[in-house]
Coordinates of C-alpha atoms in Angstrom, one line a residue:
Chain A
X367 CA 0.0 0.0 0.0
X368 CA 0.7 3.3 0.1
X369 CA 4.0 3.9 1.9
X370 CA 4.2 7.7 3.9
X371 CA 7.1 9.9 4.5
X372 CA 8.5 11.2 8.0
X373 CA 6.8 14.1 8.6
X374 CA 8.4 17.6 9.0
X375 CA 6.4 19.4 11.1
X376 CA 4.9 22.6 10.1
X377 CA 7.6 24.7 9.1
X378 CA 11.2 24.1 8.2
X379 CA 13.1 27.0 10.3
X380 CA 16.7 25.0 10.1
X381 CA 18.6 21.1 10.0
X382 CA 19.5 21.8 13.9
X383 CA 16.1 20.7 14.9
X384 CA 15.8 18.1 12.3
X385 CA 16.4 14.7 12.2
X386 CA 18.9 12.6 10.5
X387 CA 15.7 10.4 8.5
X388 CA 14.2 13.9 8.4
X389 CA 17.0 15.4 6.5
X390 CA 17.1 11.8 4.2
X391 CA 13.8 11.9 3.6
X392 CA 13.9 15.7 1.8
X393 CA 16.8 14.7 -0.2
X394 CA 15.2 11.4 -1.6
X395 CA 12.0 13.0 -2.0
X396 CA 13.9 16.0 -4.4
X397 CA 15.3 12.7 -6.4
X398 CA 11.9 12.2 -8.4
X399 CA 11.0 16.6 -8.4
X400 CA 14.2 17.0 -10.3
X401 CA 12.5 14.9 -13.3
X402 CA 9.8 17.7 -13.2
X403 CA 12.3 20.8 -14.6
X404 CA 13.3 18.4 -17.5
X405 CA 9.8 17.7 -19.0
X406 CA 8.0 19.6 -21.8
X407 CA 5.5 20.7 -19.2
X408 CA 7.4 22.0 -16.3
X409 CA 4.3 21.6 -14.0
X410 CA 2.8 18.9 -11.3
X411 CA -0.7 20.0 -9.6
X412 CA 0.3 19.1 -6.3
X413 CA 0.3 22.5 -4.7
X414 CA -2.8 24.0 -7.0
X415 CA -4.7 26.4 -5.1
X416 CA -2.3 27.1 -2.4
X417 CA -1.4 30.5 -1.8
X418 CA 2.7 31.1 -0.7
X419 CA 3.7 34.1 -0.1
X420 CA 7.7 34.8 -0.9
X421 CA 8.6 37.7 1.7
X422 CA 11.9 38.4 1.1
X423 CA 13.7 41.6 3.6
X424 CA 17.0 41.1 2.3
X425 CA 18.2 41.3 -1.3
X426 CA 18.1 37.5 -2.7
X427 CA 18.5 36.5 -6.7
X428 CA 19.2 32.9 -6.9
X429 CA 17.1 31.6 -3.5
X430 CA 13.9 34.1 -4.8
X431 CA 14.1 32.8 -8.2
X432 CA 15.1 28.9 -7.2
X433 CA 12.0 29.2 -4.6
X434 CA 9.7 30.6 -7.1
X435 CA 10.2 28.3 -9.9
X436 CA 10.0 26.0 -7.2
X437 CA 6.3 27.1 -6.2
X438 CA 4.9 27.4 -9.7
X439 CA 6.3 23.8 -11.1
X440 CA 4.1 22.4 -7.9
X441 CA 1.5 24.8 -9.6
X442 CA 0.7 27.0 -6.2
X443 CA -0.4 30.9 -6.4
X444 CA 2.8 32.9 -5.7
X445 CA 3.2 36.5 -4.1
X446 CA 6.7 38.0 -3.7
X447 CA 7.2 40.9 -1.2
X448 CA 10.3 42.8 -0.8
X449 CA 10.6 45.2 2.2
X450 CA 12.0 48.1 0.0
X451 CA 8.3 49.2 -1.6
X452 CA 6.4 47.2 1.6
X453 CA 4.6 48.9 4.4
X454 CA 7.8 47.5 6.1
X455 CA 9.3 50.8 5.1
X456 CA 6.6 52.5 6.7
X457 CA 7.4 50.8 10.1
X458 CA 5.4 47.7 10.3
X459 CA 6.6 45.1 13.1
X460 CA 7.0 41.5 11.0
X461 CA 4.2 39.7 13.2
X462 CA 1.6 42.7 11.5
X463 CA 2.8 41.8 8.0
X464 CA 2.5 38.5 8.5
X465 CA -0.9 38.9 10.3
X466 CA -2.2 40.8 7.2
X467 CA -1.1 38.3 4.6
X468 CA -2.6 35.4 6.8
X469 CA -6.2 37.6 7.1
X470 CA -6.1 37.3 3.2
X471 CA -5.9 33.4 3.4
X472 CA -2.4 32.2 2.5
X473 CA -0.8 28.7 3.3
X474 CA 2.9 29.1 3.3
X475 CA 5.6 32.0 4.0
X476 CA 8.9 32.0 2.7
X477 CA 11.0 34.1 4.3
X478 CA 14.4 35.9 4.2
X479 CA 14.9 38.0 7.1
X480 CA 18.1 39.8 8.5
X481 CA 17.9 39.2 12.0
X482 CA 18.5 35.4 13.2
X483 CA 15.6 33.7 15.2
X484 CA 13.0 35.5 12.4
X485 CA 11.8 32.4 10.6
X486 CA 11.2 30.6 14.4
X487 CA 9.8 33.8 15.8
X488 CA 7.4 34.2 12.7
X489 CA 6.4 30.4 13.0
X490 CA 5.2 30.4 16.6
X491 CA 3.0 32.8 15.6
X492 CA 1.1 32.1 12.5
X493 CA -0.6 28.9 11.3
X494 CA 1.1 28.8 8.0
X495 CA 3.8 26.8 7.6
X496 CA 6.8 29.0 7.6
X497 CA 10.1 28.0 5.3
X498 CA 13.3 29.9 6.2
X499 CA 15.5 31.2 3.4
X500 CA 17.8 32.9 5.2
X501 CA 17.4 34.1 8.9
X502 CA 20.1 36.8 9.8
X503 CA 23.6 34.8 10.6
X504 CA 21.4 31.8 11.6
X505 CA 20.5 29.3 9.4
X506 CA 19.7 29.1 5.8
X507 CA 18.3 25.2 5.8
X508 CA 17.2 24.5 1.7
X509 CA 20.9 25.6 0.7
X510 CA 22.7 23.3 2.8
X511 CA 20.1 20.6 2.0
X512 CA 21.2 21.4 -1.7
X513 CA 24.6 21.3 -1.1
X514 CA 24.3 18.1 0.3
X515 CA 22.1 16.5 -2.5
X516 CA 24.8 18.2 -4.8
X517 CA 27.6 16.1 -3.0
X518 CA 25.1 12.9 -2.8
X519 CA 24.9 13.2 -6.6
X520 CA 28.6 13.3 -6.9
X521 CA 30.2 11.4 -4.6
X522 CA 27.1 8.8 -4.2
X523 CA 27.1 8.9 -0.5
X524 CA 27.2 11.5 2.2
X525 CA 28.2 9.5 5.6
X526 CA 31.6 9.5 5.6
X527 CA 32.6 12.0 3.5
X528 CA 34.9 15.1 4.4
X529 CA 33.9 18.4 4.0
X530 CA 35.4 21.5 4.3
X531 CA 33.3 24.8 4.7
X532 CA 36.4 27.8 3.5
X533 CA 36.4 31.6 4.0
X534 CA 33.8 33.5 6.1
X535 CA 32.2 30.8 8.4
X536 CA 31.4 33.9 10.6
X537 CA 28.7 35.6 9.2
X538 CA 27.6 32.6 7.1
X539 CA 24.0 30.7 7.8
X540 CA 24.9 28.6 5.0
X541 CA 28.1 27.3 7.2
X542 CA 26.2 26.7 10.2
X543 CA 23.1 24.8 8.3
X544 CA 25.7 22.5 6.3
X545 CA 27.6 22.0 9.7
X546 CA 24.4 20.8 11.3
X547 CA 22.7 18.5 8.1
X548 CA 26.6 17.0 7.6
X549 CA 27.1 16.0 10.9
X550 CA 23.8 14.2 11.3
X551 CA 24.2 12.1 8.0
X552 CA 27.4 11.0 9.3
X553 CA 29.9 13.6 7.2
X554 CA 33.3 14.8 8.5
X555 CA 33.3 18.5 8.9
X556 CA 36.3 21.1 8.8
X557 CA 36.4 24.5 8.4
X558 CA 38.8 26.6 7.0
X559 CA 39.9 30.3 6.9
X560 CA 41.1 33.2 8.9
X561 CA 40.8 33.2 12.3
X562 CA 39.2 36.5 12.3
X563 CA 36.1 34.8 10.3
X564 CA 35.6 31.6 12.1
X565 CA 33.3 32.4 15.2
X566 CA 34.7 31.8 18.6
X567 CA 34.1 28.3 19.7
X568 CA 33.2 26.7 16.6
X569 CA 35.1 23.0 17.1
X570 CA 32.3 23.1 20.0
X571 CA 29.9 22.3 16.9
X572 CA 31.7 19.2 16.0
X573 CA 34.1 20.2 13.5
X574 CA 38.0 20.4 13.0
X575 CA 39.8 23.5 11.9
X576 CA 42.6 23.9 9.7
X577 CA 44.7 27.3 10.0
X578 CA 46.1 26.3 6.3
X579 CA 43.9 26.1 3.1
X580 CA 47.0 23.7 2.0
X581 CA 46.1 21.7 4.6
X582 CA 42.3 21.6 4.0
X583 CA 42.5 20.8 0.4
X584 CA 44.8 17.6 1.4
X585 CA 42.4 16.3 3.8
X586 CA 38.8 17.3 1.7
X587 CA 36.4 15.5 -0.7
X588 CA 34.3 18.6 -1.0
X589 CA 35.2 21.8 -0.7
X590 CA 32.2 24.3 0.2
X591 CA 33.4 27.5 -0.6
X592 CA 31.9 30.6 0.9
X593 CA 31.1 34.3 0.0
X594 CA 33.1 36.5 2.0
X595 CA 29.9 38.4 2.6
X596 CA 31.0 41.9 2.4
X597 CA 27.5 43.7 3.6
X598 CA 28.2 41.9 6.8
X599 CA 31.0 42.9 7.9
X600 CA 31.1 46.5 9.6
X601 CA 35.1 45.8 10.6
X602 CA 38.4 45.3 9.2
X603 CA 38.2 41.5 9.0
X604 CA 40.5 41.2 5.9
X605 CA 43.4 42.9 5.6
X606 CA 42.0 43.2 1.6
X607 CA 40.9 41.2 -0.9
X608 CA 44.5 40.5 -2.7
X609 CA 45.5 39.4 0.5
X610 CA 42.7 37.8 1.4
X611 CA 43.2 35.6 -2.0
X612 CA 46.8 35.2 -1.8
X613 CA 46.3 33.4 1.8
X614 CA 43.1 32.2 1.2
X615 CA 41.8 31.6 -2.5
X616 CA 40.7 28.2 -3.7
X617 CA 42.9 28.3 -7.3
X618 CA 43.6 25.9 -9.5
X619 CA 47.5 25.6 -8.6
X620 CA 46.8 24.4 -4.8
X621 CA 44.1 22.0 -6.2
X622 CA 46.5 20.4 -8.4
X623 CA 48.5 20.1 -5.4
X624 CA 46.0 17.8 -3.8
X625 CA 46.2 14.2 -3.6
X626 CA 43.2 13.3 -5.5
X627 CA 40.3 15.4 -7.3
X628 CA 38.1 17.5 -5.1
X629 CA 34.2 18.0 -5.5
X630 CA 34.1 22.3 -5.5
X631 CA 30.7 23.7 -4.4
X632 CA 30.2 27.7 -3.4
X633 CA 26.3 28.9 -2.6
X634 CA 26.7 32.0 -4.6
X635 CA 27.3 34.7 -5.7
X636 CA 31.0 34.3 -6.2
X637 CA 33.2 36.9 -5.8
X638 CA 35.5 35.6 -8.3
X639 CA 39.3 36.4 -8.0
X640 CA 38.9 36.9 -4.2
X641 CA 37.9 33.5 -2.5
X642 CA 37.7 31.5 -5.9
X643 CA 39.7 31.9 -8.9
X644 CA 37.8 31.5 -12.5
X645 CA 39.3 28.7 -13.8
X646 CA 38.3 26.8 -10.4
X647 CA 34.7 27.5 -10.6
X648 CA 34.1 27.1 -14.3
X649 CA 36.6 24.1 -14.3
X650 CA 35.5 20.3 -14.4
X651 CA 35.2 20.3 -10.5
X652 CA 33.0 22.4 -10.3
X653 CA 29.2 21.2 -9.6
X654 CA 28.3 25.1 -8.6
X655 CA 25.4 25.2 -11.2
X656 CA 24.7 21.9 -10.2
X657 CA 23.7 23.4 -7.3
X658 CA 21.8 26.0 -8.3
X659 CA 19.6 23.1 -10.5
X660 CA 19.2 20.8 -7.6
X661 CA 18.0 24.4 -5.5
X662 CA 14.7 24.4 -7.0
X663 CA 14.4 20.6 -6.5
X664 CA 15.2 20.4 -2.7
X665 CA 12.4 23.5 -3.0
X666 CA 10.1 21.6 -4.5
X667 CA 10.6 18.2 -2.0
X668 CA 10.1 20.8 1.1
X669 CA 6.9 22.6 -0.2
X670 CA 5.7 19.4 -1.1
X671 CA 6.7 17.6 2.2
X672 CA 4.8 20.9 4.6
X673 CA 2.5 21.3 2.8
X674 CA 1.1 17.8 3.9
X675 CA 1.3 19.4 7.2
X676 CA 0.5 18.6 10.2
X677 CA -3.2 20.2 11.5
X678 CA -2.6 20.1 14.7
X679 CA 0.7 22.0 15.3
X680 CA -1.4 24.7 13.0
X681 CA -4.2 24.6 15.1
X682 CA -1.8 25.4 18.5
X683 CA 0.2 28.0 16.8
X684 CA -2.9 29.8 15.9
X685 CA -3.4 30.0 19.5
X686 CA 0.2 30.8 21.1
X687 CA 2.4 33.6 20.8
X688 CA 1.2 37.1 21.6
X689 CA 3.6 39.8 20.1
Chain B
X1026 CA -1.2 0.1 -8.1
X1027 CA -5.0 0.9 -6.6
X1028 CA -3.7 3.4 -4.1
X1029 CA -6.9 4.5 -3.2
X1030 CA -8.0 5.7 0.7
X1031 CA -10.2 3.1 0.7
X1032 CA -8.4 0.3 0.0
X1033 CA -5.7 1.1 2.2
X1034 CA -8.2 2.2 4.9
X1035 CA -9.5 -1.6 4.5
X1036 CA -6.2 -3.1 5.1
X1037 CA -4.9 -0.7 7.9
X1038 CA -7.9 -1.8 9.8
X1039 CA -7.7 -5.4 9.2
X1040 CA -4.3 -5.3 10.5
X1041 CA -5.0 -3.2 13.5
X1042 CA -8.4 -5.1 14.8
X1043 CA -9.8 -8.7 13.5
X1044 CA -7.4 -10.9 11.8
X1045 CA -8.2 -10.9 8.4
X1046 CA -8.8 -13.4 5.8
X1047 CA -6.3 -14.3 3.1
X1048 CA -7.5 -16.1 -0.2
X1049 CA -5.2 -16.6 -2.7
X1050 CA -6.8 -16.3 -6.5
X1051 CA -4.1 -16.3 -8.6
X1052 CA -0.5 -18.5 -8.0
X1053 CA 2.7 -17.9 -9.4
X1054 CA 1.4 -20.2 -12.6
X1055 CA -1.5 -18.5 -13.4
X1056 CA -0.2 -15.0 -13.6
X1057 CA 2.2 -16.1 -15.6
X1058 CA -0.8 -17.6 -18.0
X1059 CA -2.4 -14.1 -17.6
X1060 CA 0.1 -12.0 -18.5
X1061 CA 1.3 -14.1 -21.9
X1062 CA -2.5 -14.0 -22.9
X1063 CA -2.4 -10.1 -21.9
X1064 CA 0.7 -9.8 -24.4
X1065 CA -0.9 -11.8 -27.4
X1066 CA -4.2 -9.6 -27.0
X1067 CA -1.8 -6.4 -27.2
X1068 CA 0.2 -7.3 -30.2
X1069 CA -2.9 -8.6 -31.8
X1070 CA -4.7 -4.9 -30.9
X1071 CA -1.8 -3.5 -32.1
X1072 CA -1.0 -5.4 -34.8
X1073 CA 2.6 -6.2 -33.9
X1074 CA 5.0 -4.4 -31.1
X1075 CA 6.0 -1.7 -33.1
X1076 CA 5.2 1.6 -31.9
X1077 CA 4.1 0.1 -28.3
X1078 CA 5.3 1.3 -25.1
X1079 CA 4.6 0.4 -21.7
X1080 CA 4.3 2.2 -18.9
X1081 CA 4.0 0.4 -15.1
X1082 CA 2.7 2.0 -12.6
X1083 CA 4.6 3.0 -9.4
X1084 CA 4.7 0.2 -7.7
X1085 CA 3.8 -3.4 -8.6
X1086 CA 2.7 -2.4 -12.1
X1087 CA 6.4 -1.5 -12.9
X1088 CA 6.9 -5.1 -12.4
X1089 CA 4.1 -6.5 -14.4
X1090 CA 5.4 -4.3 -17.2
X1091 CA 8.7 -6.2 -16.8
X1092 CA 6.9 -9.9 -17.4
X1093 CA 4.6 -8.2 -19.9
X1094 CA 8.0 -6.5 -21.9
X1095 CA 9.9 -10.0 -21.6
X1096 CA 6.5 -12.1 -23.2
X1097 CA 6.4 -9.5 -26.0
X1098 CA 9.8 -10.2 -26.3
X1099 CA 9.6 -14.2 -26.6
X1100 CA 6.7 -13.9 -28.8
X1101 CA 7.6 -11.0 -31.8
X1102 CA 11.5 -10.7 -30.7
X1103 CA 11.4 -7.3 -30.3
X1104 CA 12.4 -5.2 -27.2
X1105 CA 9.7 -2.5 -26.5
X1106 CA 10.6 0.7 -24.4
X1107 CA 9.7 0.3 -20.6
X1108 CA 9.0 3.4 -18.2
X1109 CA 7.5 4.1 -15.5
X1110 CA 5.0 6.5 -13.5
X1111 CA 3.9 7.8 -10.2
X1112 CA 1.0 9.2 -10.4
X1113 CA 1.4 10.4 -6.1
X1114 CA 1.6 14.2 -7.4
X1115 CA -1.7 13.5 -9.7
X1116 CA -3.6 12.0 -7.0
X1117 CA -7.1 13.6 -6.3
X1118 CA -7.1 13.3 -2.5
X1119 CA -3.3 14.2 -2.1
X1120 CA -5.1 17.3 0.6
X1121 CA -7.0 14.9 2.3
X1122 CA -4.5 12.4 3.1
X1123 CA -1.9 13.4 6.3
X1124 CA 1.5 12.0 5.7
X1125 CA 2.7 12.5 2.1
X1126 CA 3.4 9.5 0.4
X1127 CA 6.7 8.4 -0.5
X1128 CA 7.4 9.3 -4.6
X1129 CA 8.6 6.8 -6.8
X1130 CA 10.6 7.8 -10.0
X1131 CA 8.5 8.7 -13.0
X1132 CA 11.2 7.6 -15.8
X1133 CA 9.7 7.8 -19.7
X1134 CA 11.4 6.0 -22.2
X1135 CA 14.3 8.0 -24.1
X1136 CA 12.6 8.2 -27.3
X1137 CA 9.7 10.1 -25.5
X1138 CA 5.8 9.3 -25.4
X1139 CA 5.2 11.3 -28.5
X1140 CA 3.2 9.4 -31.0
X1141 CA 3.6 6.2 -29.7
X1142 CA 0.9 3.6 -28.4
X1143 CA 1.4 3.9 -24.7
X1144 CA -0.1 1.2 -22.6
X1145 CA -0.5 1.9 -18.7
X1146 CA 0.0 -1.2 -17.2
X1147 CA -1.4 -1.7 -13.1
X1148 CA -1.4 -4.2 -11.2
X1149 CA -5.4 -3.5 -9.7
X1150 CA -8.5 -1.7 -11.6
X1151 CA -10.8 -0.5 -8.7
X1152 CA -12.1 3.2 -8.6
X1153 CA -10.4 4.2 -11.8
X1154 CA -8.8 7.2 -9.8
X1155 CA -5.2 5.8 -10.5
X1156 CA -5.9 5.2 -14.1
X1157 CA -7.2 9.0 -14.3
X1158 CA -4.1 10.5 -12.8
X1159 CA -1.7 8.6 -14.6
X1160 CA -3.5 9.7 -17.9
X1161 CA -3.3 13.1 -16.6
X1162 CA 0.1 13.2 -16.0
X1163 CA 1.1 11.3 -19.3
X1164 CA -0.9 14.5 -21.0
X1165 CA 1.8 15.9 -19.2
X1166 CA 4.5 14.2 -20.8
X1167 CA 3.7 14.5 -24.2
X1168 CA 1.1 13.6 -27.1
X1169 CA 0.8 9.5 -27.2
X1170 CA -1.4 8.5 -30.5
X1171 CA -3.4 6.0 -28.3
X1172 CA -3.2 5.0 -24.8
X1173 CA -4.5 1.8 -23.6
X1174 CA -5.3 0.6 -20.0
X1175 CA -3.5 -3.3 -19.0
X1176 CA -4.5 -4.3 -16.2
X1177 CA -3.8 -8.0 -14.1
X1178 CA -6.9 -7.4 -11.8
X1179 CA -9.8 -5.9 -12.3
X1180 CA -12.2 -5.9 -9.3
X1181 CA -14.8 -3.6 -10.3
X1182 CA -16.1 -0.6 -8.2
X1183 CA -15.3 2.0 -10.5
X1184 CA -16.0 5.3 -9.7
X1185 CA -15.1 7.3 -12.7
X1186 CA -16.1 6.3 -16.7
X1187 CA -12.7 4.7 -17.0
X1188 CA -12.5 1.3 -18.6
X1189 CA -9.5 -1.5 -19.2
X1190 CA -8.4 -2.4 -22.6
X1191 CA -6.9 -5.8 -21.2
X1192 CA -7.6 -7.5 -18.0
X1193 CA -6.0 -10.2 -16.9
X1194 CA -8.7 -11.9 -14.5
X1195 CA -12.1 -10.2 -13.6
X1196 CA -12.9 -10.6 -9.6
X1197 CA -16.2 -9.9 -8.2
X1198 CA -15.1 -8.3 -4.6
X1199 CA -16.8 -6.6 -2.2
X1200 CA -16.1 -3.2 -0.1
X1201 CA -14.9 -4.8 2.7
X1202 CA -12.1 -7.0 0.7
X1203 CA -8.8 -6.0 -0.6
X1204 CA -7.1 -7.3 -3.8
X1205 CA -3.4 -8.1 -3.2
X1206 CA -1.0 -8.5 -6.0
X1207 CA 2.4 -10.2 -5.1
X1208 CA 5.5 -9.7 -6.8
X1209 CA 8.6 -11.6 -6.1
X1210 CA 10.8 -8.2 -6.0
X1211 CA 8.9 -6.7 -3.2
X1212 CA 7.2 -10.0 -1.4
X1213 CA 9.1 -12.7 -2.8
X1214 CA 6.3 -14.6 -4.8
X1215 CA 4.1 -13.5 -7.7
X1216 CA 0.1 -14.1 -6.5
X1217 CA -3.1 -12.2 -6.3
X1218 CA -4.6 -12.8 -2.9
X1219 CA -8.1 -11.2 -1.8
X1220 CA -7.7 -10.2 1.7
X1221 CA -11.3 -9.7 3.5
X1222 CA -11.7 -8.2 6.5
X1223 CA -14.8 -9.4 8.6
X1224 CA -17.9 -6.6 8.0
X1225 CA -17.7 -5.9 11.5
X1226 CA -14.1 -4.6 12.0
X1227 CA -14.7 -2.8 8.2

C-alpha cells in the first residue's frame, strides 16, 4: 500500500532541529521533483490552489528565483514581497505583516529576514507553515540541503565523506546549516579560513579547523566555498581582498597540489578572483550550477513535504504567541 | 497500483483489529498464464509491437510491465521501451490524506511518449482514480497516438467512466475485501490474494 514519509512538522526554520531520517527523507523526496524541470510541461498539480507568499527583507536573486520556480512547477499561487516598496518601510513590526497576509488566506511564508531567530519567531506565531530562506547569521536550511544532494549526486554517499566549509564561516548561515545537516548524516566536517572569520568556539559544533587552506584541500572530498559576505561585515576583517586571495583563494595551482580530485561547491554569488579563482569554478570540478539546479528541487521536496502538514501543530500555533 | 483511501483504509484496519482473511486467486502459474495472454491480446490490438510502449505503474505495475515486456519479447523478438509512473503528485485526494506519500521515480522511455501507443500497465482496476491520474500526468508528458489501459486485476467498483483495454482476470469483490497483487521483488512470490476483513471490524 501506500507507503508515507516522515513528517516535517509545520515549518522548516533549520537542519539543527531536524532529524537525521528527516534530513534523508527531503533529499530522496527531491530525487523524483528534479524529473519535473526536464519535462516539456514543467508543472505537477500538487500544490494547485495554495497561496505562498515569498517575503523576502534582504536582497536575494538565486534563492527568490530557485523558490519561485520552485512554487509554480508544484503549480501554487505565488506572491513576492520585498521590504524596500512594503509597508515595512513605513514601520510595520513582521508579526503585523504576517498577520495581514494570513487575514487574506495564504498557506505558506517563505522568508528571508536579516535578524536570526526571524523564521522561528514568525512560525510560533502564525498557522502557515513557515520555510526559512535565510534568517540573519542563523540558518539558511534549503541551501545546505542542496549542497548536500549536490555532493550525494557526486560522490554517491554523504556518511563518511569530508567536508570542508572555506572563508567566512562567521557571518555565514549557509556554514552553520551544512555544519548541522553534515554532521547528522554521518559527514566529516572542517572549516577553514582566517581566524578572524571563524566564530569563537566553533570545534564546539563538532568540527576540525585547519589554520592552512594547503592543509584543507589535502584532507577534503568537497570543498564548500563561501562568499566572504561583504555587507556583513562593519570591521576590518581582511586585511583586503589581494591578500585575502593570496592566503586564502581556492585556485587551481593548490588543487592540483592535492592528492586526489576535489568535488568544489560555493552557494553564490561568487566573488570571483577573491575566494575562488575563475578557472576553479568554471573548471571540471566544479558542480556550482549543479547546485543551483538541484535548488529548485530540494524546494520543490520541502513545499511538497509541509505542505502535507500537520493540523494540529497549526491549530496550537494559531493559538500561542502574543507579540 | 490501486492506491486509493479506501483500500488502504480496509487493510490498515484489518491489521489493527480482526485478523483478516487471506485467499489466494491467482498462484505464481496462473499470472504467468495471464500475462502471456495479456501480451498476445496487445500485439494482436496493435498489430505487432512496433510503436508500443509500456508504462507500469509506481509500484507493482512496474513489475508486471517487466513480465509483460519479456513475453512480447519471446513472442515477436522485439524489445519495446519500458518506463515508468507515479502518479502520487496526480492524486485527487493528495489534501486529504496526512503524511505525504513516499514518490517513486517517473522515468519515460528515451525516445519520449510522442506518438507512440502507450499502454499503462497496473497491477489493480478498482475506482479508476489511479488510471485518471496517470493519464493526466502522461498528457503531461507529451502527445501519445493512443493509450490503452493493461490491467492484471480488475475488481470492479469504478467510480469514474474509466475502462480496461486488457484485464488479466475479472474478480467480483466486495467493499470490505482488498485485492493483493504479489511480486517476487517486493514480497518474494508472484500471486493475487483477496484479503477480506470481517464486516464488523470494516
Amino acid at each position: 500500500m501506500t507507503r508515507t514519509a516522515p513528517s516535517l512538522g509545520k515549518d522548516l526554520v533549520g537542519l539543527e532541529r531536524l532529524e537525521p531520517d528527516q534530513i534523508s527523507t527531503i533529499l530522496d523526496t527531491a530525487e523524483p521533483f528534479k524529473e519535473i524541470s526536464e519535462r516539456r510541461i514543467k508543472k505537477v498539480p500538487v500544490l494547485r490552489g495554495k497561496t505562498i507568499v515569498n517575503l523576502f527583507f534582504e536582497p536575494s536573486t538565486r534563492t527568490r528565483v530557485s523558490f519561485e520556480f520552485a512554487e509554480k512547477r508544484l503549480s501554487a499561487d505565488t506572491v513576492n514581497i520585498s521590504s524596500s516598496g512594503s509597508s515595512v518601510v513605513k514601520g510595520e513590526t513582521l508579526v503585523d505583516t504576517a498577520r495581514n497576509l494570513e487575514a487574506m488566506k495564504i498557506d505558506m511564508v517563505v522568508m528571508r529576514h536579516g535578524s536570526s531567530g526571524a523564521a522561528s519567531f514568525l512560525a510560533d506565531r502564525i498557522p502557515s507553515s513557515v520555510v526559512n530562506a535565510g534568517d540573519g547569521g542563523h540558518e539558511h536550511p534549503t541551501q545546505a540541503l542542496l549542497d548536500m544532494l549536490t555532493i550525494r549526486d557526486t560522490l554517491g554517499r554523504i556518511s563518511g565523506i569530508k567536508v570542508c566549509l572555506v572563508g567566512d564561516i562567521l557571518h555565514s548561515r549557509v556554514a552553520r546549516s551544512n555544519i548541522f545537516g553534515l554532521l547528522k548524516l554521518g559527514a566529516e566536517v572542517a572549516v577553514c579560513g582566517p581566524r578572524t572569520l571563524l566564530p569563537r568556539g566553533v570545534e564546539e559544533l563538532g568540527v576540525s579547523v585547519f589554520g592552512r587552506i594547503e592543509d584543507a584541500i589535502e584532507w577534503a572530498d568537497v570543498l564548500n566555498v563561501l562568499r566572504l559576505q561583504f555587507e556583513r561585515m562593519k570591521a576590518g576583517y581582511v586585511p583586503s581582498l589581494r591578500e585575502y586571495n593570496r592566503v586564502w583563494g581556492v585556485s587551481s595551482a593548490r588543487l592540483d597540489a592535492a592528492p586526489k580530485d576535489l568535488v568544489i561547491l560555493h552557494p553564490g554569488p561568487m566573488n570571483r578572483g577573491v575566494e575562488i579563482d575563475s578557472d576553479v569554478a568554471d573548471g571540471p570540478h566544479s558542480v556550482i550550477l549543479n547546485q543551483v539546479t538541484n535548488g529548485v528541487a530540494i524546494r520543490m521536496a520541502v513545499l511538497y513535504l509541509l505542505a502535507g502538514g500537520v493540523p494540529e501543530a497549526a491549530e496550537a500555533a494559531k493559538g500561542g504567541g502574543e507579540s | 497500483m490501486a492506491s486509493c483511501t479506501g483500500e488502504t483504509l480496509f487493510v490498515e484496519a484489518s491489521r489493527l483489529l480482526v485478523p483478516s482473511t487471506r485467499t489466494p486467486v491467482m498462484d505464481a502459474k496462473a499470472v504467468e498464464r495471464a500475462i502471456a495472454r495479456m501480451a498476445r491480446e496487445l500485439i494482436e490490438m496493435n498489430a505487432g509491437a512496433a510503436e508500443l510502449m509500456l508504462m507500469g505503474i509506481h509500484r507493482r505495475g512496474v513489475q508486471l510491465a517487466h513480465l509483460l515486456q519479456a513475453e512480447i519479447e519471446r513472442a515477436e523478438g522485439l524489445t519495446v521501451p519500458l518506463g515508468t509512473l507515479d502518479i502520487t503528485l496526480y492524486r485527487d485526494d493528495l489534501m486529504a490524506i496526512g503524511p505525504r506519500p513516499v514518490i517513486g521515480e517517473s522515468k519515460l522511455p528515451p525516445g519520449g511518449i510522442d506518438d507512440q501507443v502507450v499502454v499503462i500497465v497496473d497491477d489493480v482496476l478498482f475506482t479508476g482514480r489511479t488510471a485518471r491520474a496517470a493519464l493526466n500526468e502522461l498528457m503531461d508528458w507529451g502527445r501519445p497516438a493512443r493509450i490503452y489501459l493493461c490491467v492484471l486485476v480488475d475488481r470492479g467498483g469504478r467510480e469514474l467512466p474509466i475502462r480496461p483495454d486488457i484485464v488479466g482476470k475479472s474478480i467480483e469483490t466486495m467493499p470490505n475485501q482488498a485485492v493483493e497483487v504479489l511480486v517476487p521483488e517486493l514480497d518474494g512470490e508472484l500471486a493475487v490474494h483477496v484479503v477480506t476483513v470481517p464486516p464488523e471490524a470494516a
